[in-house]
CSV table of C-alpha atoms and ligand atoms in Angstrom, one decimal:
chain,number,residue,atom,x,y,z
A,1,MET,CA,-100.7,8.5,-65.0
A,2,ASN,CA,-98.7,7.1,-61.9
A,3,PHE,CA,-100.2,7.5,-58.4
A,4,LEU,CA,-98.5,7.0,-55.1
A,5,VAL,CA,-101.2,6.3,-52.5
A,6,THR,CA,-100.0,6.4,-48.9
A,7,GLY,CA,-102.0,4.5,-46.3
A,8,GLY,CA,-103.4,2.3,-49.1
A,9,ALA,CA,-103.8,-0.7,-46.8
A,10,GLY,CA,-106.3,1.3,-44.6
A,11,PHE,CA,-110.0,1.7,-44.9
A,12,ILE,CA,-110.2,4.6,-47.4
A,13,GLY,CA,-106.8,4.1,-48.9
A,14,SER,CA,-107.7,0.5,-50.0
A,15,ALA,CA,-110.9,1.8,-51.5
A,16,VAL,CA,-108.9,4.4,-53.4
A,17,CYS,CA,-106.4,1.7,-54.7
A,18,ARG,CA,-109.2,-0.6,-55.8
A,19,HIS,CA,-111.0,2.3,-57.5
A,20,LEU,CA,-107.9,3.7,-59.3
A,21,CYS,CA,-106.7,0.2,-60.4
A,22,ALA,CA,-110.0,-0.3,-62.3
A,23,ASN,CA,-108.6,2.3,-64.8
A,24,PRO,CA,-106.0,0.6,-67.0
A,25,ALA,CA,-104.4,4.0,-67.8
A,26,TYR,CA,-103.4,4.4,-64.2
A,27,ARG,CA,-100.5,2.8,-62.3
A,28,VAL,CA,-100.8,2.7,-58.5
A,29,THR,CA,-98.1,2.3,-55.9
A,30,ASN,CA,-99.5,1.7,-52.4
A,31,LEU,CA,-97.0,2.8,-49.7
A,32,ASP,CA,-98.1,1.7,-46.2
A,33,LYS,CA,-96.3,1.1,-42.9
A,34,LEU,CA,-98.9,-1.6,-42.0
A,35,THR,CA,-99.8,-0.4,-38.5
A,36,TYR,CA,-102.6,-2.2,-36.5
A,37,ALA,CA,-105.0,-0.5,-39.0
A,38,GLY,CA,-103.2,-1.6,-42.2
A,39,ASN,CA,-104.5,-4.8,-43.8
A,40,LEU,CA,-103.3,-6.3,-47.1
A,41,ALA,CA,-106.4,-8.5,-47.1
A,42,SER,CA,-108.3,-5.3,-48.1
A,43,LEU,CA,-106.3,-5.3,-51.3
A,44,ARG,CA,-107.1,-8.9,-52.3
A,45,PRO,CA,-109.3,-7.9,-55.2
A,46,ILE,CA,-106.3,-6.1,-56.9
A,47,GLU,CA,-103.2,-7.8,-55.5
A,48,ASN,CA,-102.4,-9.4,-58.8
A,49,ALA,CA,-103.5,-6.5,-61.0
A,50,HIS,CA,-100.8,-5.5,-63.6
A,51,ASN,CA,-101.1,-1.8,-62.6
A,52,TYR,CA,-100.7,-2.3,-58.8
A,53,ARG,CA,-97.8,-2.7,-56.5
A,54,PHE,CA,-97.3,-2.6,-52.7
A,55,GLU,CA,-94.4,-1.1,-50.8
A,56,GLN,CA,-94.1,-1.4,-47.0
A,57,ALA,CA,-92.6,1.9,-45.8
A,58,ASP,CA,-93.2,4.8,-43.3
A,59,ILE,CA,-94.1,8.3,-44.5
A,60,CYS,CA,-91.7,9.5,-41.8
A,61,ASP,CA,-88.8,7.9,-43.8
A,62,GLU,CA,-88.1,10.8,-46.3
A,63,ARG,CA,-85.4,8.9,-48.1
A,64,ALA,CA,-87.5,5.8,-48.7
A,65,VAL,CA,-90.4,8.0,-50.0
A,66,LEU,CA,-88.1,9.9,-52.3
A,67,GLU,CA,-86.7,6.7,-53.8
A,68,ILE,CA,-90.2,5.4,-54.4
A,69,LEU,CA,-91.3,8.6,-56.1
A,70,ARG,CA,-88.3,8.4,-58.4
A,71,ARG,CA,-88.4,4.7,-59.1
A,72,ASP,CA,-92.1,4.8,-60.0
A,73,ASP,CA,-92.1,8.1,-61.8
A,74,ILE,CA,-95.0,9.4,-59.7
A,75,ASP,CA,-97.3,12.1,-61.1
A,76,ILE,CA,-99.7,12.3,-58.2
A,77,VAL,CA,-99.2,11.7,-54.5
A,78,MET,CA,-102.4,11.0,-52.5
A,79,ASN,CA,-101.5,11.2,-48.8
A,80,LEU,CA,-103.9,9.1,-46.7
A,81,ALA,CA,-101.4,7.6,-44.3
A,82,ALA,CA,-102.4,8.6,-40.8
A,83,GLU,CA,-103.5,7.6,-37.4
A,84,SER,CA,-107.2,8.0,-37.8
A,85,HIS,CA,-109.1,7.0,-34.6
A,86,VAL,CA,-110.1,9.8,-32.3
A,87,ASP,CA,-110.5,7.5,-29.2
A,88,ARG,CA,-106.9,6.2,-29.7
A,89,SER,CA,-105.6,9.8,-29.9
A,90,ILE,CA,-107.1,10.4,-26.5
A,91,ASP,CA,-105.3,7.4,-25.0
A,92,GLY,CA,-102.0,8.0,-26.8
A,93,PRO,CA,-101.5,11.2,-28.9
A,94,GLY,CA,-97.8,10.4,-29.6
A,95,THR,CA,-98.2,8.4,-32.7
A,96,PHE,CA,-100.7,10.9,-34.0
A,97,ILE,CA,-98.1,13.7,-33.7
A,98,GLU,CA,-95.4,11.4,-35.3
A,99,THR,CA,-97.3,10.2,-38.3
A,100,ASN,CA,-99.9,13.0,-38.9
A,101,ILE,CA,-97.6,16.0,-38.3
A,102,VAL,CA,-94.0,14.8,-38.6
A,103,GLY,CA,-94.9,12.3,-41.3
A,104,THR,CA,-96.6,14.9,-43.4
A,105,TYR,CA,-93.6,17.2,-43.0
A,106,ARG,CA,-91.3,14.4,-44.1
A,107,ILE,CA,-93.4,13.4,-47.1
A,108,LEU,CA,-93.8,17.0,-48.2
A,109,ASN,CA,-90.0,17.4,-48.1
A,110,ALA,CA,-89.6,14.2,-50.2
A,111,ALA,CA,-92.3,15.4,-52.7
A,112,LEU,CA,-90.7,18.9,-53.0
A,113,ASP,CA,-87.2,17.4,-53.7
A,114,TYR,CA,-88.7,15.1,-56.3
A,115,TRP,CA,-90.9,17.8,-57.9
A,116,ARG,CA,-88.0,20.2,-58.2
A,117,GLY,CA,-86.1,17.6,-60.2
A,118,LEU,CA,-88.9,17.0,-62.7
A,119,PRO,CA,-88.7,18.3,-66.3
A,120,ALA,CA,-90.9,21.4,-66.8
A,121,GLU,CA,-93.7,19.6,-68.7
A,122,ARG,CA,-94.2,17.1,-65.9
A,123,LYS,CA,-93.6,19.6,-63.1
A,124,SER,CA,-96.8,21.5,-63.9
A,125,GLY,CA,-98.9,18.4,-63.9
A,126,PHE,CA,-97.6,17.1,-60.6
A,127,ARG,CA,-100.0,17.1,-57.6
A,128,PHE,CA,-99.6,16.5,-53.9
A,129,HIS,CA,-103.1,15.6,-52.6
A,130,HIS,CA,-103.5,15.7,-48.9
A,131,VAL,CA,-106.5,13.8,-47.6
A,132,SER,CA,-108.0,15.4,-44.5
A,133,THR,CA,-111.1,15.5,-42.3
A,134,ASP,CA,-114.0,17.8,-41.5
A,135,GLU,CA,-112.9,17.5,-37.8
A,136,VAL,CA,-110.3,20.2,-38.4
A,137,PHE,CA,-113.3,22.7,-38.3
A,138,GLY,CA,-114.3,21.7,-34.8
A,139,ASP,CA,-118.0,21.2,-34.2
A,140,LEU,CA,-121.3,22.8,-35.0
A,141,PRO,CA,-124.4,23.6,-32.9
A,142,PHE,CA,-127.3,21.1,-33.2
A,143,ASP,CA,-129.6,23.7,-34.6
A,144,GLY,CA,-127.8,24.7,-37.8
A,145,GLY,CA,-124.8,25.6,-39.9
A,146,MET,CA,-122.5,23.7,-42.2
A,147,PHE,CA,-118.7,23.6,-42.7
A,148,VAL,CA,-117.6,25.4,-45.8
A,149,GLU,CA,-114.0,25.5,-47.1
A,150,GLU,CA,-113.5,28.9,-45.5
A,151,THR,CA,-114.7,27.8,-42.0
A,152,PRO,CA,-111.9,28.6,-39.5
A,153,TYR,CA,-110.0,25.7,-38.0
A,154,ALA,CA,-110.9,24.8,-34.4
A,155,PRO,CA,-110.0,21.2,-33.8
A,156,SER,CA,-111.0,19.5,-30.5
A,157,SER,CA,-109.2,16.2,-30.2
A,158,PRO,CA,-105.5,15.3,-30.4
A,159,TYR,CA,-106.4,13.5,-33.7
A,160,SER,CA,-108.1,16.5,-35.3
A,161,ALA,CA,-105.4,18.9,-34.0
A,162,SER,CA,-102.8,16.8,-35.7
A,163,LYS,CA,-104.7,16.7,-38.9
A,164,ALA,CA,-105.2,20.5,-38.7
A,165,ALA,CA,-101.4,20.9,-38.3
A,166,SER,CA,-100.8,18.7,-41.3
A,167,ASP,CA,-103.2,20.7,-43.4
A,168,HIS,CA,-101.4,23.9,-42.5
A,169,LEU,CA,-98.0,22.4,-43.4
A,170,VAL,CA,-99.4,21.3,-46.8
A,171,ARG,CA,-100.6,24.9,-47.5
A,172,ALA,CA,-97.3,26.3,-46.3
A,173,TRP,CA,-95.4,24.1,-48.8
A,174,HIS,CA,-97.6,25.5,-51.6
A,175,GLU,CA,-97.3,29.2,-50.5
A,176,THR,CA,-93.6,29.1,-49.7
A,177,TYR,CA,-92.1,26.6,-52.1
A,178,GLY,CA,-94.7,26.5,-54.9
A,179,LEU,CA,-95.4,22.8,-54.5
A,180,PRO,CA,-98.7,22.1,-56.4
A,181,VAL,CA,-101.0,20.8,-53.6
A,182,VAL,CA,-104.7,20.1,-53.3
A,183,LEU,CA,-106.6,19.3,-50.1
A,184,SER,CA,-109.9,17.6,-49.3
A,185,ASN,CA,-111.7,17.6,-46.0
A,186,CYS,CA,-114.3,14.8,-45.7
A,187,SER,CA,-117.0,13.8,-43.3
A,188,ASN,CA,-117.4,10.3,-41.7
A,189,ASN,CA,-116.9,7.4,-44.1
A,190,TYR,CA,-118.4,4.0,-43.8
A,191,GLY,CA,-118.5,0.8,-45.9
A,192,PRO,CA,-116.7,-2.5,-46.5
A,193,TYR,CA,-113.2,-3.1,-45.0
A,194,HIS,CA,-113.8,-0.6,-42.1
A,195,PHE,CA,-111.6,-1.4,-39.1
A,196,PRO,CA,-114.1,-2.4,-36.3
A,197,GLU,CA,-113.0,0.2,-33.8
A,198,LYS,CA,-115.2,2.8,-35.6
A,199,LEU,CA,-118.9,3.1,-34.7
A,200,ILE,CA,-120.6,1.3,-37.6
A,201,PRO,CA,-118.5,-1.8,-38.0
A,202,LEU,CA,-118.1,-2.1,-34.2
A,203,VAL,CA,-121.9,-2.1,-33.7
A,204,ILE,CA,-122.5,-4.6,-36.5
A,205,LEU,CA,-119.9,-7.1,-35.1
A,206,ASN,CA,-120.8,-6.6,-31.4
A,207,ALA,CA,-124.5,-7.3,-32.4
A,208,LEU,CA,-123.5,-10.5,-34.2
A,209,ASP,CA,-121.5,-11.5,-31.0
A,210,GLU,CA,-124.5,-10.6,-28.8
A,211,LYS,CA,-122.3,-8.0,-27.0
A,212,PRO,CA,-123.5,-4.5,-25.7
A,213,LEU,CA,-123.7,-1.8,-28.4
A,214,PRO,CA,-121.9,1.2,-26.8
A,215,VAL,CA,-123.5,4.6,-27.4
A,216,TYR,CA,-121.5,7.5,-26.0
A,217,GLY,CA,-123.5,9.9,-23.9
A,218,ALA,CA,-127.1,10.1,-24.9
A,219,GLY,CA,-126.4,9.2,-28.6
A,220,ALA,CA,-127.4,12.7,-29.6
A,221,ASN,CA,-124.2,13.6,-31.4
A,222,VAL,CA,-124.6,14.0,-35.2
A,223,ARG,CA,-122.3,12.9,-38.0
A,224,ASP,CA,-122.6,13.3,-41.7
A,225,TRP,CA,-122.1,9.9,-43.3
A,226,LEU,CA,-120.5,9.1,-46.7
A,227,PHE,CA,-120.2,5.7,-48.4
A,228,VAL,CA,-116.4,5.1,-48.8
A,229,GLU,CA,-116.6,4.3,-52.6
A,230,ASP,CA,-118.2,7.7,-53.1
A,231,HIS,CA,-115.3,9.3,-51.2
A,232,ALA,CA,-112.8,7.4,-53.4
A,233,CYS,CA,-114.5,8.9,-56.6
A,234,ALA,CA,-114.3,12.3,-55.0
A,235,LEU,CA,-110.6,11.9,-54.2
A,236,GLU,CA,-109.8,10.9,-57.8
A,237,LEU,CA,-111.5,14.0,-59.0
A,238,VAL,CA,-109.7,16.3,-56.5
A,239,ALA,CA,-106.3,14.7,-57.3
A,240,THR,CA,-106.6,14.9,-61.1
A,241,LYS,CA,-108.8,17.9,-61.6
A,242,GLY,CA,-108.5,20.1,-58.4
A,243,ARG,CA,-106.9,23.5,-58.7
A,244,PRO,CA,-103.5,23.8,-57.0
A,245,GLY,CA,-103.7,25.6,-53.7
A,246,GLU,CA,-107.4,24.8,-53.3
A,247,SER,CA,-109.3,22.6,-50.8
A,248,TYR,CA,-112.6,20.8,-51.3
A,249,ASN,CA,-115.1,19.7,-48.7
A,250,VAL,CA,-116.6,16.3,-49.3
A,251,GLY,CA,-119.7,15.0,-47.5
A,252,GLY,CA,-122.7,12.7,-47.9
A,253,ASN,CA,-125.5,15.1,-47.0
A,254,SER,CA,-126.6,12.4,-44.6
A,255,GLU,CA,-126.8,13.7,-41.1
A,256,ARG,CA,-127.7,11.2,-38.4
A,257,THR,CA,-127.6,11.0,-34.6
A,258,ASN,CA,-125.4,8.2,-33.4
A,259,LEU,CA,-128.4,6.6,-31.7
A,260,GLY,CA,-130.2,6.7,-35.1
A,261,VAL,CA,-127.3,5.0,-36.8
A,262,VAL,CA,-127.1,2.3,-34.2
A,263,GLU,CA,-130.9,1.7,-34.3
A,264,ALA,CA,-130.8,1.5,-38.1
A,265,ILE,CA,-128.1,-1.2,-38.0
A,266,CYS,CA,-130.2,-3.1,-35.5
A,267,ASP,CA,-133.2,-3.0,-37.7
A,268,LEU,CA,-131.2,-4.2,-40.8
A,269,LEU,CA,-129.8,-7.1,-38.7
A,270,ASP,CA,-133.2,-7.9,-37.3
A,271,ALA,CA,-134.4,-8.4,-40.9
A,272,ARG,CA,-131.3,-10.3,-42.2
A,273,ARG,CA,-130.1,-12.3,-39.2
A,274,PRO,CA,-132.9,-12.5,-36.6
A,275,ARG,CA,-131.7,-13.1,-33.0
A,276,ALA,CA,-132.6,-16.4,-31.4
A,277,GLY,CA,-135.7,-15.7,-29.4
A,278,GLY,CA,-137.0,-13.1,-31.8
A,279,THR,CA,-136.2,-9.9,-29.8
A,280,SER,CA,-134.6,-6.9,-31.5
A,281,TYR,CA,-130.9,-6.2,-31.5
A,282,ARG,CA,-132.0,-2.8,-30.1
A,283,GLY,CA,-132.1,-4.5,-26.7
A,284,LEU,CA,-128.3,-4.6,-26.8
A,285,ILE,CA,-128.0,-0.8,-26.9
A,286,THR,CA,-126.0,0.4,-23.9
A,287,PHE,CA,-125.4,4.1,-23.0
A,288,VAL,CA,-121.9,4.6,-21.8
A,289,THR,CA,-119.7,7.4,-20.5
A,290,ASP,CA,-119.2,10.1,-23.1
A,291,ARG,CA,-116.0,10.7,-25.1
A,292,PRO,CA,-114.0,13.5,-23.6
A,293,GLY,CA,-114.3,16.7,-25.8
A,294,HIS,CA,-116.9,14.9,-27.9
A,295,ASP,CA,-117.8,17.1,-31.0
A,296,ARG,CA,-121.5,17.7,-31.1
A,297,ARG,CA,-122.3,17.8,-34.8
A,298,TYR,CA,-120.5,17.8,-38.2
A,299,ALA,CA,-122.2,18.8,-41.4
A,300,ILE,CA,-120.5,19.4,-44.7
A,301,ASP,CA,-121.5,21.8,-47.5
A,302,ALA,CA,-120.1,19.9,-50.5
A,303,SER,CA,-121.4,22.4,-53.1
A,304,LYS,CA,-117.9,23.4,-54.3
A,305,ILE,CA,-116.8,20.0,-55.3
A,306,ALA,CA,-120.2,19.4,-56.9
A,307,ARG,CA,-120.0,22.7,-58.9
A,308,ASP,CA,-116.3,22.8,-59.8
A,309,LEU,CA,-115.5,19.1,-60.3
A,310,GLY,CA,-118.9,17.5,-61.0
A,311,TRP,CA,-119.0,15.2,-58.0
A,312,ALA,CA,-122.1,13.7,-56.5
A,313,PRO,CA,-122.4,10.6,-54.2
A,314,ARG,CA,-124.2,7.6,-55.6
A,315,GLU,CA,-125.3,6.0,-52.4
A,316,ASN,CA,-127.7,7.5,-49.9
A,317,PHE,CA,-127.4,6.5,-46.2
A,318,ASP,CA,-130.1,3.8,-46.3
A,319,SER,CA,-128.7,2.1,-49.4
A,320,GLY,CA,-125.1,2.4,-48.3
A,321,LEU,CA,-125.8,1.1,-44.8
A,322,ALA,CA,-127.6,-1.9,-46.2
A,323,ARG,CA,-124.7,-2.7,-48.5
A,324,THR,CA,-122.3,-2.4,-45.5
A,325,VAL,CA,-124.3,-4.7,-43.2
A,326,ASP,CA,-124.6,-7.2,-46.0
A,327,TRP,CA,-120.8,-7.0,-46.6
A,328,TYR,CA,-120.0,-7.8,-43.0
A,329,LEU,CA,-122.5,-10.7,-43.0
A,330,ASP,CA,-120.7,-12.1,-46.0
A,331,ASN,CA,-117.1,-11.4,-45.2
A,332,LYS,CA,-116.2,-12.9,-41.9
A,333,TRP,CA,-112.9,-14.1,-43.5
A,334,TRP,CA,-111.9,-10.4,-43.4
A,335,TRP,CA,-113.0,-9.3,-40.0
A,336,GLY,CA,-112.8,-12.6,-38.0
A,337,PRO,CA,-109.0,-12.5,-37.7
A,338,ILE,CA,-109.1,-8.8,-36.7
A,339,ARG,CA,-111.6,-9.4,-33.9
A,340,GLU,CA,-109.6,-12.4,-32.7
A,341,GLN,CA,-106.0,-11.1,-33.0
A,342,ARG,CA,-106.0,-7.2,-33.2
A,343,TYR,CA,-108.9,-5.6,-31.6
A,344,ASN,CA,-111.9,-7.3,-30.0
A,345,GLY,CA,-114.1,-4.3,-29.3
A,346,GLU,CA,-113.0,-3.1,-25.9
A,347,ARG,CA,-113.7,0.5,-24.9
A,348,LEU,CA,-111.1,3.0,-26.1
A,349,GLY,CA,-110.6,6.7,-25.4
A,350,GLN,CA,-111.1,7.2,-21.7
A,351,GLY,CA,-107.4,7.8,-20.8
A,352,PRO,CA,-105.2,8.0,-18.8
A,353,ILE,CA,-102.9,9.3,-21.5
A,354,GLU,CA,-100.1,7.1,-22.9
A,355,ASN,CA,-97.2,9.3,-23.8
A,356,SER,CA,-94.9,7.0,-25.7
A,357,PRO,CA,-95.2,7.6,-29.5
A,358,THR,CA,-94.8,3.9,-30.1
A,359,GLN,CA,-97.4,2.8,-27.6
A,360,ASN,CA,-101.0,3.2,-28.4
A,361,SER,CA,-102.6,0.6,-26.4
A,362,PRO,CA,-106.2,0.4,-25.5
A,363,VAL,CA,-107.0,1.8,-22.0
A,364,GLY,CA,-110.1,1.1,-20.1
A,365,ASN,CA,-112.3,-1.8,-20.6
A,366,SER,CA,-115.6,-1.2,-19.0
A,367,LEU,CA,-119.0,-0.3,-20.3
A,368,ILE,CA,-120.6,2.0,-17.8
A,369,GLU,CA,-124.2,2.8,-17.6
A,370,ASN,CA,-124.0,6.6,-17.5
A,371,ARG,CA,-125.7,9.1,-19.7
A,372,THR,CA,-124.0,12.2,-18.4
A,373,ASP,CA,-120.4,13.5,-18.4
A,374,GLU,CA,-119.1,16.9,-17.5
A,375,SER,CA,-116.6,16.9,-20.3
A,376,SER,CA,-119.2,16.3,-22.9
A,377,LYS,CA,-120.4,19.2,-25.1
A,378,VAL,CA,-123.8,17.6,-25.3
A,379,ALA,CA,-126.6,18.8,-23.0
A,380,THR,CA,-128.1,15.7,-21.6
B,1,NAD,P1,-107.1,3.9,-41.4
B,1,NAD,O1,-106.7,4.0,-40.0
B,1,NAD,O2,-108.1,2.8,-41.8
B,1,NAD,O3,-105.8,3.6,-42.3
B,1,NAD,C1,-104.6,4.3,-42.2
B,1,NAD,C2,-103.5,3.6,-42.9
B,1,NAD,O4,-102.3,4.4,-42.8
B,1,NAD,C3,-103.2,2.2,-42.4
B,1,NAD,O5,-103.2,1.3,-43.5
B,1,NAD,C4,-101.9,2.4,-41.7
B,1,NAD,O6,-101.1,1.2,-41.8
B,1,NAD,C5,-101.3,3.5,-42.5
B,1,NAD,N1,-100.2,4.3,-41.8
B,1,NAD,C6,-100.3,4.7,-40.5
B,1,NAD,N2,-99.2,5.4,-40.2
B,1,NAD,C7,-98.4,5.3,-41.3
B,1,NAD,C8,-97.1,5.8,-41.6
B,1,NAD,N3,-96.3,6.4,-40.7
B,1,NAD,N4,-96.5,5.5,-42.8
B,1,NAD,C9,-97.2,4.8,-43.7
B,1,NAD,N5,-98.5,4.3,-43.5
B,1,NAD,C10,-99.0,4.6,-42.3
B,1,NAD,O7,-107.6,5.3,-41.8
B,1,NAD,P2,-108.8,5.8,-42.8
B,1,NAD,O8,-110.0,5.8,-42.1
B,1,NAD,O9,-108.7,5.0,-44.1
B,1,NAD,O10,-108.3,7.3,-43.1
B,1,NAD,C11,-107.4,7.6,-44.2
B,1,NAD,C12,-107.2,9.1,-44.2
B,1,NAD,O11,-108.4,9.7,-44.5
B,1,NAD,C13,-106.6,9.6,-42.9
B,1,NAD,O12,-105.7,10.6,-43.3
B,1,NAD,C14,-107.8,10.3,-42.3
B,1,NAD,O13,-107.5,11.3,-41.5
B,1,NAD,C15,-108.7,10.7,-43.4
B,1,NAD,N6,-110.1,10.7,-43.2
B,1,NAD,C16,-110.8,9.7,-42.7
B,1,NAD,C17,-112.2,9.7,-42.6
B,1,NAD,C18,-112.9,8.5,-42.0
B,1,NAD,O14,-114.1,8.6,-41.8
B,1,NAD,N7,-112.3,7.4,-41.8
B,1,NAD,C19,-112.9,10.8,-42.9
B,1,NAD,C20,-112.2,11.9,-43.4
B,1,NAD,C21,-110.8,11.9,-43.6
B,2,DAU,O1,-115.5,13.2,-39.5
B,2,DAU,C1,-114.5,12.5,-40.1
B,2,DAU,C2,-113.9,11.6,-39.0
B,2,DAU,O2,-114.8,10.5,-38.8
B,2,DAU,C3,-112.5,11.0,-39.5
B,2,DAU,O3,-111.6,12.1,-39.6
B,2,DAU,C4,-112.0,10.0,-38.5
B,2,DAU,O4,-110.8,9.4,-39.0
B,2,DAU,C5,-113.0,8.9,-38.3
B,2,DAU,O5,-112.6,8.0,-37.3
B,2,DAU,C6,-114.4,9.5,-37.9
B,2,DAU,O6,-114.3,10.1,-36.6
B,2,DAU,P1,-115.4,9.9,-35.5
B,2,DAU,O7,-114.9,10.1,-34.1
B,2,DAU,O8,-116.6,10.7,-35.8
B,2,DAU,O9,-115.7,8.3,-35.7
B,2,DAU,P2,-116.1,7.1,-34.7
B,2,DAU,O10,-116.6,6.0,-35.6
B,2,DAU,O11,-115.1,6.9,-33.8
B,2,DAU,O12,-117.4,7.7,-33.9
B,2,DAU,C7,-118.6,8.1,-34.6
B,2,DAU,C8,-119.5,8.7,-33.6
B,2,DAU,O13,-120.0,7.6,-32.8
B,2,DAU,C9,-118.9,9.7,-32.6
B,2,DAU,O14,-119.8,10.7,-32.3
B,2,DAU,C10,-118.5,8.8,-31.4
B,2,DAU,C11,-119.6,7.8,-31.4
B,2,DAU,N1,-119.3,6.4,-30.9
B,2,DAU,C12,-118.2,5.9,-31.3
B,2,DAU,C13,-117.8,4.6,-30.9
B,2,DAU,C14,-116.5,3.9,-31.4
B,2,DAU,C15,-120.1,5.8,-30.0
B,2,DAU,O15,-121.2,6.3,-29.6
B,2,DAU,N2,-119.8,4.6,-29.6
B,2,DAU,C16,-118.6,3.9,-30.0
B,2,DAU,O16,-118.4,2.8,-29.5
């Protein structure tokens, strides 16, 4: 079976490539533009595997995608390529519209063209798997409720709005043109090879650098955390066994407040790499201005994928977080160059807006001691 994984040099895409390549019956083509978030070092464990190849390309380039689909005889497209960071979407939504909406439109066109030309026996087996997020559903109150597949879309950020638009396009290509699509909507991932703009790796690396650990607002917002390798297993199941036209929610059943996550990281580091002087890393926690439009709580009901496809996560949050902290302690070769050359942890997502689709530069650089913000949805 031949897979085309887009965004395979990113955090989740590289985990998917590493996971799929472990199966000798699979061949994997990784198509990635190599934006700031793409990193071929994340593919080092498989870069010489017989069943893996890399192709630098943009999903917005319909012709290039079509050529690759034909050249590599693709059976399954897994579309992970995206701009993925909410804070960057606040500073500069343009690239999010380009890649997440226009790019999805372009790759759908290429896939449809390719699929129409397949012989009947391969046509029925072809799948276009679109990898999406729980953020399309908006947010939940603190005191209850979970996202199910039927929850209406209500995205809050430019990022989640662009992902919602892409999901709608994918469904439209199924309903209108018959393209066999499957979708998945997942909660927050964490684990090895996570770009250190996201909460968990940012906090680990800032702590090791003795820098402030920025907690937005009061740290009361809740996310449902899933270890990335468990997500990769879920994605293989959805791509190979999911029913065309259906979507599957994926989550870790591990709800935590942001402050709880940051404190747990501090406690793990206190045990593994004690600070000089013996005080806790918790002393570095700094409450900063909230994210505009900050979603309060996400929680995923993953019973459909468990029931229909037999998926269950292997890691719980404590075991997965410990593995993650250990990985960062052991793999400075991976994150050192990123912190030095690409992103050193400055605050993102406070605007003002950058309109250029090619410019997505960090804006704002200050950690402000401030627990309240009028734009926050969290009562403080
Ligand atoms: P990431 O930012 O780590 O990686 C994105 C990858 O896409 C990078 O390698 C980048 O170079 C590539 N890319 C960007 N624009 C491209 C383009 N135009 N053409 C080709 N490649 C391009 O993202 P991630 O966290 O691995 O997320 C992957 C997917 O999973 C995204 O679609 C995201 O919306 C979705 N998702 C992420 C999470 C999460 O917690 N990280 C949760 C649910 C869903
Ligand atoms: O829910 C799935 C989504 O999870 C994915 O679709 C996104 O691609 C992924 O980036 C992630 O989005 P979040 O915005 O939830 O992730 P992030 O790591 O940026 O933030 C997690 C929480 O931590 C969020 O409530 C904001 C907060 N936060 C984040 C940063 C970077 C802080 O308190 N301080 C920080 O410095």
